[in-house]
Coordinates of C-alpha atoms in Angstrom, one line a residue:
M1 CA -24.1 16.3 -26.1
L2 CA -20.7 14.8 -25.8
S3 CA -19.4 16.7 -28.8
A4 CA -20.8 19.9 -27.3
I5 CA -18.9 19.3 -24.1
L6 CA -15.7 18.7 -25.9
K7 CA -16.2 21.8 -28.1
Y8 CA -16.8 24.1 -25.1
R9 CA -13.9 22.5 -23.3
F10 CA -11.4 23.4 -26.1
L11 CA -13.0 26.8 -26.6
F12 CA -12.7 27.6 -22.9
R13 CA -9.0 26.6 -22.9
R14 CA -8.3 28.6 -26.1
R15 CA -10.2 31.7 -24.8
F16 CA -8.5 31.9 -21.5
R17 CA -5.2 30.4 -22.6
F18 CA -5.2 27.7 -19.9
S19 CA -2.6 25.1 -19.9
D20 CA -3.3 21.4 -19.0
E21 CA -2.2 22.1 -15.4
H22 CA -4.6 25.1 -15.0
T23 CA -7.4 23.1 -16.5
M24 CA -6.7 20.2 -14.2
L25 CA -7.1 22.5 -11.2
L26 CA -10.6 23.4 -12.4
W27 CA -11.6 19.8 -12.9
A28 CA -10.1 19.0 -9.5
A29 CA -12.4 21.6 -7.9
F30 CA -15.4 20.0 -9.8
S31 CA -14.4 16.5 -8.6
G32 CA -14.3 17.9 -5.0
L33 CA -17.9 19.1 -5.4
L34 CA -18.9 15.7 -6.8
G35 CA -17.1 13.9 -4.0
A36 CA -18.9 15.8 -1.3
C37 CA -22.2 15.1 -3.0
A38 CA -21.5 11.4 -3.3
T39 CA -20.5 11.3 0.4
I40 CA -23.7 13.0 1.5
A41 CA -25.8 10.7 -0.7
F42 CA -24.2 7.6 0.9
R43 CA -24.6 9.1 4.4
D44 CA -28.3 9.9 3.8
G45 CA -28.8 6.4 2.3
I46 CA -27.6 4.9 5.6
L47 CA -29.9 7.2 7.6
G48 CA -32.9 6.4 5.4
L49 CA -32.3 2.6 5.6
Q50 CA -32.0 2.9 9.4
V51 CA -35.4 4.6 9.6
L52 CA -36.9 2.1 7.3
L53 CA -35.7 -0.9 9.3
T54 CA -35.8 0.3 12.9
G55 CA -37.9 3.5 12.8
R56 CA -35.1 5.3 14.6
T57 CA -32.3 7.7 13.8
G58 CA -29.1 8.4 15.6
S59 CA -26.0 6.4 16.3
L60 CA -26.1 2.6 15.6
V61 CA -25.1 1.9 19.2
E62 CA -28.1 3.8 20.5
I63 CA -30.3 2.1 18.0
A64 CA -28.9 -1.3 19.1
K65 CA -29.6 -0.6 22.7
S66 CA -33.2 0.3 22.0
L67 CA -33.9 -3.0 20.1
P68 CA -34.9 -6.3 21.7
W69 CA -32.2 -8.9 21.9
Y70 CA -33.6 -11.0 19.0
A71 CA -33.6 -7.9 16.7
R72 CA -30.0 -7.2 17.6
M73 CA -29.1 -10.7 16.6
L74 CA -31.2 -11.0 13.4
L75 CA -30.8 -7.6 11.8
P76 CA -27.0 -7.8 11.1
A77 CA -27.6 -11.4 9.8
G78 CA -30.3 -10.2 7.4
G79 CA -28.3 -7.3 6.3
G80 CA -25.4 -9.6 5.6
V81 CA -27.5 -11.8 3.4
V82 CA -28.8 -8.9 1.4
A83 CA -25.2 -7.5 1.1
G84 CA -24.0 -10.8 -0.2
I85 CA -26.7 -11.0 -2.9
F86 CA -25.7 -7.6 -4.2
L87 CA -22.0 -8.7 -4.2
V88 CA -23.0 -11.7 -6.3
L89 CA -24.8 -9.4 -8.7
A90 CA -21.7 -7.2 -8.9
K91 CA -19.4 -10.1 -9.7
R92 CA -21.7 -11.0 -12.6
V93 CA -21.2 -7.6 -14.2
T94 CA -18.7 -7.8 -17.0
V95 CA -16.0 -5.2 -16.6
S96 CA -12.7 -4.4 -18.3
A97 CA -11.1 -2.8 -15.2
S98 CA -10.8 -3.3 -11.5
S99 CA -13.4 -1.7 -9.3
D100 CA -10.7 -0.8 -6.7
Y101 CA -10.1 2.9 -6.8
M102 CA -6.6 2.5 -5.4
E103 CA -5.6 0.1 -8.3
A104 CA -7.3 2.5 -10.8
I105 CA -5.1 5.3 -9.6
S106 CA -1.8 3.6 -9.0
I107 CA -1.5 0.9 -11.7
G108 CA -4.7 1.2 -13.8
D109 CA -5.9 3.7 -16.3
G110 CA -8.3 5.5 -14.0
N111 CA -11.4 3.6 -15.3
I112 CA -13.8 2.6 -12.5
P113 CA -16.8 0.7 -13.7
V114 CA -20.1 2.4 -12.7
R115 CA -22.5 -0.5 -12.5
Q116 CA -20.3 -2.8 -10.5
S117 CA -19.3 0.1 -8.1
L118 CA -23.0 1.0 -7.5
L119 CA -23.9 -2.6 -6.7
R120 CA -20.9 -2.9 -4.3
S121 CA -22.0 0.4 -2.7
I122 CA -25.5 -0.9 -2.1
S123 CA -24.0 -4.0 -0.6
S124 CA -21.9 -1.8 1.7
L125 CA -25.0 0.2 2.6
S126 CA -26.8 -3.0 3.6
S127 CA -24.0 -4.1 5.9
I128 CA -23.4 -0.7 7.5
A129 CA -27.0 0.2 8.1
T130 CA -27.8 -3.1 9.8
G131 CA -25.0 -2.9 12.3
G132 CA -22.0 -4.3 10.5
S133 CA -18.7 -3.5 12.4
I134 CA -17.1 -1.8 9.5
G135 CA -16.3 1.7 8.4
R136 CA -18.4 3.7 6.0
E137 CA -15.5 5.8 4.7
G138 CA -14.4 3.1 2.2
S139 CA -17.6 3.2 0.2
M140 CA -17.8 7.0 0.4
V141 CA -14.3 7.4 -1.0
H142 CA -15.0 4.8 -3.7
L143 CA -18.2 6.5 -4.8
A144 CA -16.4 9.9 -5.0
A145 CA -13.6 8.3 -7.0
M146 CA -16.2 6.6 -9.3
A147 CA -17.9 9.9 -10.0
A148 CA -14.6 11.6 -10.9
S149 CA -13.8 8.7 -13.2
F150 CA -17.1 8.9 -14.9
V151 CA -16.7 12.6 -15.6
G152 CA -13.1 12.1 -16.8
R153 CA -14.2 9.5 -19.3
I154 CA -17.0 11.7 -20.6
V155 CA -14.6 14.5 -21.4
H156 CA -12.0 12.1 -22.8
F157 CA -9.2 12.6 -20.4
S158 CA -6.0 10.8 -21.2
P159 CA -5.2 7.8 -18.8
Q160 CA -2.6 9.9 -16.9
Q161 CA -5.1 12.8 -16.5
L162 CA -7.9 10.4 -15.6
R163 CA -5.8 8.8 -12.9
L164 CA -5.1 12.2 -11.4
L165 CA -8.8 13.2 -11.5
V166 CA -9.8 9.9 -9.8
A167 CA -7.2 10.6 -7.1
C168 CA -8.8 14.1 -6.6
G169 CA -12.2 12.4 -6.3
A170 CA -10.9 9.9 -3.7
A171 CA -9.3 12.7 -1.7
A172 CA -12.6 14.6 -1.8
G173 CA -14.4 11.6 -0.5
L174 CA -12.0 11.1 2.4
T175 CA -12.1 14.8 3.3
S176 CA -15.9 14.8 3.3
A177 CA -15.9 11.8 5.6
Y178 CA -13.4 13.1 8.2
N179 CA -13.4 16.9 7.8
A180 CA -9.7 16.8 7.2
P181 CA -8.7 18.3 3.8
I182 CA -5.0 18.3 4.3
A183 CA -4.9 14.8 5.7
G184 CA -7.3 13.6 2.9
A185 CA -4.8 15.0 0.3
F186 CA -1.9 13.4 2.0
F187 CA -3.7 10.1 2.3
I188 CA -4.1 9.8 -1.4
S189 CA -0.6 11.1 -2.1
E190 CA 1.3 9.1 0.6
I191 CA -0.6 5.8 0.4
V192 CA -2.1 5.5 -3.0
L193 CA 0.3 7.5 -5.2
G194 CA 3.3 6.8 -3.0
S195 CA 4.8 10.3 -3.6
I196 CA 4.1 13.9 -2.9
A197 CA 4.8 15.8 -6.1
M198 CA 3.2 19.3 -6.6
S199 CA 2.0 18.3 -10.1
S200 CA -0.4 15.8 -8.5
F201 CA -0.6 17.1 -4.9
G202 CA -1.9 20.6 -6.0
P203 CA -5.0 19.3 -7.8
I204 CA -5.7 16.8 -5.0
L205 CA -5.5 19.5 -2.4
V206 CA -7.8 21.7 -4.4
A207 CA -10.4 18.9 -4.6
S208 CA -10.1 18.3 -0.8
V209 CA -10.6 22.0 0.0
V210 CA -13.6 22.3 -2.3
A211 CA -15.1 19.1 -0.8
N212 CA -14.6 20.4 2.7
I213 CA -16.2 23.8 1.9
T214 CA -19.1 22.1 0.2
M215 CA -19.7 19.9 3.3
R216 CA -19.6 22.8 5.6
E217 CA -22.1 24.8 3.6
L218 CA -24.7 22.1 3.1
P219 CA -27.3 21.4 5.9
G220 CA -26.7 18.7 8.4
Y221 CA -23.0 19.1 8.7
K222 CA -21.2 18.3 11.9
P223 CA -17.6 17.1 12.6
T224 CA -17.1 13.4 12.6
Y225 CA -15.3 13.5 16.0
E226 CA -16.1 16.3 18.4
M227 CA -12.6 16.9 19.9
P228 CA -12.2 18.4 23.3
I229 CA -9.5 21.0 24.0
F230 CA -6.1 19.2 24.2
P231 CA -4.2 19.9 27.4
V232 CA -0.7 21.2 27.7
I233 CA 1.8 18.4 28.1
F234 CA 4.7 19.1 30.4
G235 CA 8.1 17.4 31.1
T236 CA 8.4 13.7 31.5
E237 CA 4.8 12.9 30.6
V238 CA 6.1 12.7 27.0
I239 CA 7.6 9.4 28.0
F240 CA 4.2 7.9 28.4
F241 CA 3.2 9.0 24.9
V242 CA 6.3 7.3 23.6
A243 CA 5.2 4.2 25.4
L244 CA 1.8 4.5 23.9
G245 CA 3.4 4.6 20.4
I246 CA 5.3 1.4 21.2
L247 CA 2.2 -0.3 22.3
C248 CA 0.2 0.8 19.2
G249 CA 3.1 -0.3 17.0
I250 CA 3.0 -3.7 18.5
A251 CA -0.8 -4.0 18.4
A252 CA -1.5 -2.8 14.9
P253 CA 0.2 -5.7 13.0
Q254 CA -1.6 -8.2 15.2
F255 CA -4.9 -6.4 14.4
L256 CA -4.2 -6.6 10.7
R257 CA -3.2 -10.2 11.0
L258 CA -6.4 -11.1 12.7
L259 CA -8.4 -9.5 9.9
Q260 CA -6.4 -11.5 7.3
L261 CA -6.9 -14.7 9.3
S262 CA -10.6 -14.1 9.5
K263 CA -10.8 -13.5 5.7
R264 CA -8.8 -16.7 5.0
T265 CA -11.0 -18.7 7.4
F266 CA -14.3 -17.6 5.7
Q267 CA -12.8 -18.2 2.3
R268 CA -11.9 -21.8 3.2
T269 CA -15.6 -22.5 4.0
N270 CA -16.4 -22.3 0.3
L271 CA -19.9 -21.0 1.2
S272 CA -21.8 -18.7 -1.1
M273 CA -21.4 -15.0 -0.6
P274 CA -24.8 -14.3 0.9
L275 CA -24.5 -17.2 3.3
R276 CA -21.0 -16.1 4.3
L277 CA -22.0 -12.5 5.0
G278 CA -25.1 -13.7 6.8
I279 CA -23.1 -15.9 9.1
G280 CA -20.7 -13.0 9.8
G281 CA -23.6 -10.7 10.5
L282 CA -25.3 -13.3 12.8
M283 CA -22.1 -13.7 14.9
V284 CA -21.9 -9.9 15.2
G285 CA -25.5 -9.8 16.2
I286 CA -25.0 -12.5 18.9
I287 CA -22.1 -10.5 20.4
S288 CA -24.3 -7.3 20.4
I289 CA -26.8 -9.0 22.6
W290 CA -24.4 -8.4 25.5
V291 CA -22.1 -5.7 24.0
P292 CA -24.3 -3.4 21.7
Q293 CA -21.3 -1.1 21.2
V294 CA -19.9 -3.5 18.6
W295 CA -22.6 -2.1 16.1
G296 CA -21.3 0.4 13.6
N297 CA -17.9 1.8 13.1
G298 CA -17.3 3.1 16.6
Y299 CA -18.0 6.8 16.1
S300 CA -20.3 7.2 19.1
V301 CA -18.1 5.2 21.5
V302 CA -15.0 7.2 20.5
N303 CA -16.8 10.5 21.0
S304 CA -17.9 9.2 24.4
L305 CA -14.3 8.4 25.4
L306 CA -13.1 11.8 24.2
H307 CA -15.6 13.6 26.4
S308 CA -15.6 11.2 29.4
P309 CA -14.3 13.9 31.8
L310 CA -17.4 16.0 31.1
Q311 CA -19.7 13.0 31.3
A312 CA -19.6 9.8 33.3
P313 CA -16.0 8.4 33.2
W314 CA -15.4 5.0 31.7
A315 CA -14.2 2.1 33.8
W316 CA -11.1 0.3 32.5
N317 CA -12.9 -3.1 32.4
A318 CA -15.8 -1.7 30.3
V319 CA -13.3 -0.2 27.8
L320 CA -11.4 -3.4 27.6
V321 CA -14.4 -5.5 27.0
I322 CA -15.7 -3.3 24.3
L323 CA -12.3 -3.1 22.7
V324 CA -11.9 -6.9 22.6
F325 CA -15.3 -7.6 21.2
K326 CA -15.2 -4.7 18.8
I327 CA -12.0 -6.2 17.3
I328 CA -13.7 -9.6 17.0
A329 CA -16.8 -8.1 15.4
T330 CA -14.7 -6.1 12.9
A331 CA -12.8 -9.3 12.0
L332 CA -16.0 -11.2 11.5
T333 CA -17.5 -8.4 9.3
T334 CA -14.5 -7.8 7.1
G335 CA -13.6 -11.5 7.0
S336 CA -17.0 -12.5 5.8
G337 CA -16.5 -10.3 2.8
A338 CA -18.5 -7.1 3.7
V339 CA -17.6 -4.1 1.6
G340 CA -16.4 -1.2 3.7
G341 CA -13.3 0.3 5.3
V342 CA -11.3 -0.5 8.4
F343 CA -9.9 3.1 8.7
T344 CA -12.6 4.1 11.2
P345 CA -12.4 0.9 13.2
A346 CA -8.6 1.4 13.4
L347 CA -9.3 4.9 14.9
F348 CA -11.6 3.3 17.5
V349 CA -9.0 0.7 18.5
G350 CA -6.3 3.4 18.9
A351 CA -8.6 5.5 21.0
A352 CA -9.5 2.6 23.3
I353 CA -5.9 1.6 23.7
G354 CA -4.9 5.2 24.4
Y355 CA -7.7 5.6 26.9
L356 CA -6.6 2.4 28.8
V357 CA -3.0 3.7 28.8
G358 CA -4.3 7.1 30.1
L359 CA -6.2 5.3 32.9
G360 CA -3.1 3.4 33.8
V361 CA -0.9 6.5 33.9
D362 CA -3.5 8.2 36.1
Q363 CA -3.4 5.3 38.5
L364 CA 0.4 5.5 38.5
L365 CA 0.7 9.2 39.0
P366 CA -2.7 10.4 40.4
G367 CA -3.5 14.0 39.4
G368 CA 0.0 14.5 37.8
T369 CA -0.8 13.7 34.2
S370 CA -3.3 14.6 31.6
E371 CA -6.8 13.2 31.4
P372 CA -7.2 9.8 29.7
F373 CA -9.0 11.4 26.7
A374 CA -5.6 13.1 25.8
Y375 CA -4.1 9.6 25.4
A376 CA -7.1 8.5 23.5
I377 CA -6.6 11.3 20.9
V378 CA -2.9 10.5 20.5
G379 CA -3.7 6.8 20.4
M380 CA -6.0 7.3 17.4
G381 CA -3.1 8.8 15.4
A382 CA -0.5 6.3 16.6
F383 CA -2.5 3.2 15.8
L384 CA -3.5 4.7 12.4
A385 CA 0.1 5.5 11.6
A386 CA 1.1 1.9 12.4
A387 CA -1.8 0.3 10.6
T388 CA -1.6 2.4 7.4
G389 CA 2.1 2.9 7.2
A390 CA 1.5 6.6 6.7
P391 CA 2.6 8.5 9.8
L392 CA 2.5 11.9 8.2
M393 CA -1.1 11.5 7.1
A394 CA -2.0 10.3 10.6
I395 CA -0.3 13.3 12.3
L396 CA -2.1 15.7 10.0
M397 CA -5.5 14.1 10.4
I398 CA -5.5 14.2 14.3
F399 CA -4.1 17.8 14.2
E400 CA -6.8 18.9 11.8
M401 CA -9.4 17.3 14.0
T402 CA -8.2 19.0 17.2
L403 CA -6.8 22.2 15.7
S404 CA -4.5 22.3 18.7
Y405 CA -0.8 22.9 18.6
Q406 CA -0.5 21.3 22.0
V407 CA -1.2 17.9 20.5
V408 CA 1.6 18.1 17.9
L409 CA 4.6 17.1 20.1
P410 CA 3.2 13.9 21.7
L411 CA 1.3 13.0 18.5
M412 CA 4.5 13.2 16.4
L413 CA 6.5 11.1 18.8
S414 CA 3.8 8.5 19.2
C415 CA 3.0 8.2 15.5
V416 CA 6.7 7.9 14.4
V417 CA 7.5 5.4 17.1
A418 CA 4.4 3.4 16.3
Y419 CA 5.3 3.4 12.6
F420 CA 8.8 2.1 13.1
V421 CA 7.9 -0.4 15.7
A422 CA 5.2 -1.8 13.4
R423 CA 7.6 -1.9 10.4
S424 CA 10.2 -3.8 12.5
I425 CA 7.6 -6.5 13.3
D426 CA 5.9 -7.0 10.0
D427 CA 5.3 -5.5 6.6
T428 CA 1.6 -6.0 6.9
A429 CA -0.4 -2.8 6.1
M430 CA -4.0 -1.9 6.0
Y431 CA -4.0 -1.5 2.2
E432 CA -2.7 -4.0 -0.4
I433 CA -1.2 -1.2 -2.4
T434 CA 1.0 -0.2 0.5
I435 CA 2.2 -3.8 0.9
K436 CA 3.0 -4.1 -2.8
R437 CA 4.9 -0.8 -2.8
N438 CA 6.9 -1.8 0.2
R439 CA 7.8 -5.1 -1.5
D440 CA 8.8 -3.3 -4.7
A441 CA 10.9 -0.9 -2.7
K442 CA 12.7 -3.8 -1.1
A443 CA 13.2 -5.4 -4.4
R444 CA 14.7 -2.2 -5.9
L445 CA 17.0 -1.9 -3.0
L446 CA 18.1 -5.5 -3.3
L447 CA 18.7 -5.1 -7.0
R448 CA 20.6 -1.9 -6.6
N449 CA 22.8 -3.6 -4.1
T450 CA 23.2 -6.8 -6.2
H451 CA 26.8 -7.7 -6.8
M452 CA 28.2 -10.1 -9.3
R453 CA 28.7 -12.7 -6.6
D454 CA 25.0 -13.2 -6.7
L455 CA 25.0 -13.9 -10.5
I456 CA 27.9 -16.3 -10.8
K457 CA 27.2 -19.5 -12.7
P458 CA 29.6 -22.5 -13.1
A459 CA 32.1 -22.2 -15.9
N460 CA 31.9 -25.5 -17.9
T461 CA 34.5 -24.5 -20.5
V462 CA 37.7 -24.7 -18.3
L463 CA 40.9 -26.5 -19.2
P464 CA 44.3 -26.7 -17.5
I465 CA 47.2 -24.8 -19.1
T466 CA 48.7 -28.2 -20.0
A467 CA 45.6 -29.3 -22.0
S468 CA 46.5 -30.8 -25.4
F469 CA 45.2 -29.5 -28.8
Q470 CA 42.9 -32.5 -29.0
E471 CA 41.3 -31.6 -25.6
I472 CA 40.8 -28.0 -26.8
S473 CA 39.3 -29.1 -30.1
R474 CA 36.9 -31.6 -28.3
M475 CA 35.7 -28.8 -25.9
F476 CA 35.1 -26.4 -28.8
L477 CA 33.1 -29.1 -30.6
Q478 CA 31.1 -29.9 -27.4
Y479 CA 30.3 -26.2 -26.4
P480 CA 29.3 -23.5 -28.9
V481 CA 31.6 -20.9 -27.3
K482 CA 34.3 -18.5 -28.6
Y483 CA 36.6 -18.8 -25.6
I484 CA 37.9 -21.5 -23.3
Y485 CA 39.1 -20.4 -19.9
I486 CA 42.6 -21.6 -18.9
V487 CA 43.7 -22.2 -15.3
D488 CA 46.9 -23.6 -13.7
D489 CA 47.1 -26.5 -11.3
R490 CA 45.8 -24.3 -8.5
N491 CA 42.8 -23.0 -10.4
H492 CA 44.4 -19.6 -10.9
Y493 CA 43.0 -17.8 -13.9
R494 CA 45.6 -17.5 -16.6
G495 CA 43.7 -16.3 -19.7
V496 CA 41.7 -17.8 -22.6
V497 CA 42.1 -19.8 -25.7
A498 CA 40.1 -18.2 -28.6
L499 CA 38.3 -20.3 -31.2
Q500 CA 39.5 -17.9 -33.9
D501 CA 43.2 -18.7 -33.1
V502 CA 42.5 -22.5 -33.2
T503 CA 40.6 -22.2 -36.5
S504 CA 43.4 -20.1 -38.0
A505 CA 46.0 -22.7 -37.0
L506 CA 43.9 -25.5 -38.7
L507 CA 43.5 -23.4 -41.9
D508 CA 47.2 -22.7 -42.1
K509 CA 47.9 -26.4 -41.8
D510 CA 50.5 -25.9 -39.1
D511 CA 51.9 -28.8 -37.1
I512 CA 49.6 -28.4 -34.1
S513 CA 49.5 -32.0 -32.8
M514 CA 52.1 -31.3 -30.2
K515 CA 50.8 -27.9 -29.2
S516 CA 49.0 -27.2 -25.8
A517 CA 46.8 -24.5 -24.3
L518 CA 49.9 -22.5 -23.4
D519 CA 50.7 -22.0 -27.1
F520 CA 47.3 -20.4 -27.8
L521 CA 47.0 -18.5 -24.5
Q522 CA 45.8 -14.9 -24.5
Q523 CA 46.0 -13.1 -21.1
D524 CA 44.4 -9.8 -21.7
C525 CA 41.8 -10.7 -24.4
L526 CA 38.7 -10.4 -22.2
H527 CA 37.5 -8.1 -19.4
V528 CA 37.2 -9.9 -16.1
I529 CA 34.3 -9.6 -13.7
T530 CA 35.0 -9.5 -10.0
P531 CA 32.5 -10.7 -7.3
E532 CA 32.2 -7.2 -5.8
M533 CA 31.2 -5.4 -9.0
T534 CA 27.8 -3.8 -9.1
L535 CA 25.3 -4.1 -12.0
S536 CA 26.4 -0.9 -13.6
Q537 CA 30.1 -1.7 -13.3
A538 CA 29.6 -5.1 -14.9
L539 CA 27.4 -3.7 -17.6
E540 CA 30.3 -1.4 -18.8
H541 CA 32.5 -4.5 -19.3
F542 CA 29.7 -6.3 -21.3
L543 CA 29.2 -3.2 -23.5
A544 CA 32.8 -3.6 -24.6
H545 CA 32.4 -7.4 -25.2
Q546 CA 30.3 -9.0 -27.9
G547 CA 30.0 -12.4 -26.2
E548 CA 27.3 -13.8 -23.9
R549 CA 29.5 -14.3 -20.8
L550 CA 32.6 -13.1 -19.0
P551 CA 34.8 -14.9 -16.5
T552 CA 34.6 -14.1 -12.8
V553 CA 37.8 -13.9 -10.9
E554 CA 38.5 -13.2 -7.3
Y555 CA 41.5 -11.0 -7.3
G556 CA 44.0 -11.0 -4.5
I557 CA 47.0 -13.1 -3.7
R558 CA 45.3 -15.8 -5.7
S559 CA 43.4 -14.9 -8.9
K560 CA 41.0 -17.8 -8.5
L561 CA 38.4 -18.5 -11.3
L562 CA 35.0 -18.6 -9.6
G563 CA 32.8 -19.1 -12.7
V564 CA 31.1 -16.9 -15.3
V565 CA 28.5 -14.2 -15.4
Y566 CA 26.0 -14.3 -18.3
K567 CA 24.8 -11.2 -20.0
S568 CA 21.3 -12.5 -19.9
S569 CA 21.4 -12.7 -16.1
L570 CA 22.7 -9.2 -15.9
L571 CA 20.0 -7.8 -18.2
D572 CA 17.3 -9.8 -16.4
A573 CA 18.3 -8.1 -13.1
Y574 CA 18.1 -4.7 -14.9
V575 CA 14.7 -5.4 -16.3
K576 CA 13.4 -6.3 -12.9
L577 CA 14.9 -3.1 -11.4
H578 CA 13.3 -0.8 -14.0
R579 CA 10.0 -2.7 -13.9
S580 CA 9.7 -2.2 -10.2
E581 CA 10.6 1.5 -10.5
D582 CA 7.9 1.9 -13.1

């Protein structure tokens, strides 16, 4: 069967004269179809497990409200234990590649192990269906990426093509989860790939569009968030949206730090994975006895906030209580090791913060500003931009959800402000790949701006201009060098004494007993490095020099010898620079 697939693949390309780029577009469309199917399968799996465990369908919050208090407490705990068992089984599977789709795309060969991924997805299914405060989009995207990787390996794609196909599958999964094809494509390009090049962005966008069309055509489709019509924003009200961006930019790093703190705390317990996830689920269950809204990823609560003017309005204290305990529940769920995403919980936090700001603005200027739901919509984008470090993706996602041009101005301002405020506070980001890319970018900038002053080492082979021949000979015997640097009594660089000249004098049997360094001095024999030279400037001098080092002199009124720069140090800096760029 495999040979038949390969045969028809080559015949198809030869018959229609398709290039690799054209063929990739077709495979991207196919991965979009697979991504939509994988997303639907995971969504239906959650619904089926909910019916099996509770006998009810609908939002997790409504299910939690209908259950007795002891069921609210025990169900997340039991789901956590089961999820932990499947994670243990996944770790026992021998794999040759990482199961993280982001690593497979950015630094791997595109190979995502199937068995381990399926076990982790079942673990995620157990956590989500039993009320875990975590997003389902992580597993949906991972399943879609895994399906694309599986197909790419069957048809023997090269590692570069396979990575691109996996990226297409991941974009299809995110598009299917949020009904945002453009934002889904930008998410993979901006966050995972780190660049938006048409050679990769084109296939990714095709996969996203096909996935979105597939989701719309299949039964049971409905938008994730039912957005109300965004009002027209006038005049000085834009200032409040800027303030919202500042608030989200401050809050997002603290939210991510809390998640990391929870993860480290659970890891320090050294408990087994099932017990760790069971304890995390139990603590979420205890919270849900009083605040059932902490169950799930927050979809239903956000939709309620967005439509609060049409329904019963939310009181600020109720929103604040749910926000605080939802953050705690998310930290407990992710910290205990549950598999899932924090993308949707981040949208919830942003919506709640925006709604609280909207209530505050309404109290400050009654009837003179937009409804709180408008601030909730913008808050979703601002907090997402700050948490992910991808403001363009956040802007596009909220715009696609609302399909309203009125939201663009306040949304852009809030997202950009939130992004820069968050970056000024900390480099923490929602995804490890973003943190690594930011660190690499800083390292590249530092290396590009490296001057020779940072690479200066002590020059051990230095003698005064009055040094005798015996001192010169002793230093050449002590150090395996070709040149000794000569300075005057003020440490001003005067030149060098070359080993070749000393050897020639000995071979000629000249009377050298009374000679000094001045008799052998060469002033323009070597290129001289200055502290302000860049890597490229210093490399030009080394290319014209066969030795391992060059003297470093600070020119000015006094040409002071500062030390030496070694060729190995220079090349090491270049290797680090090119490695980080690769």
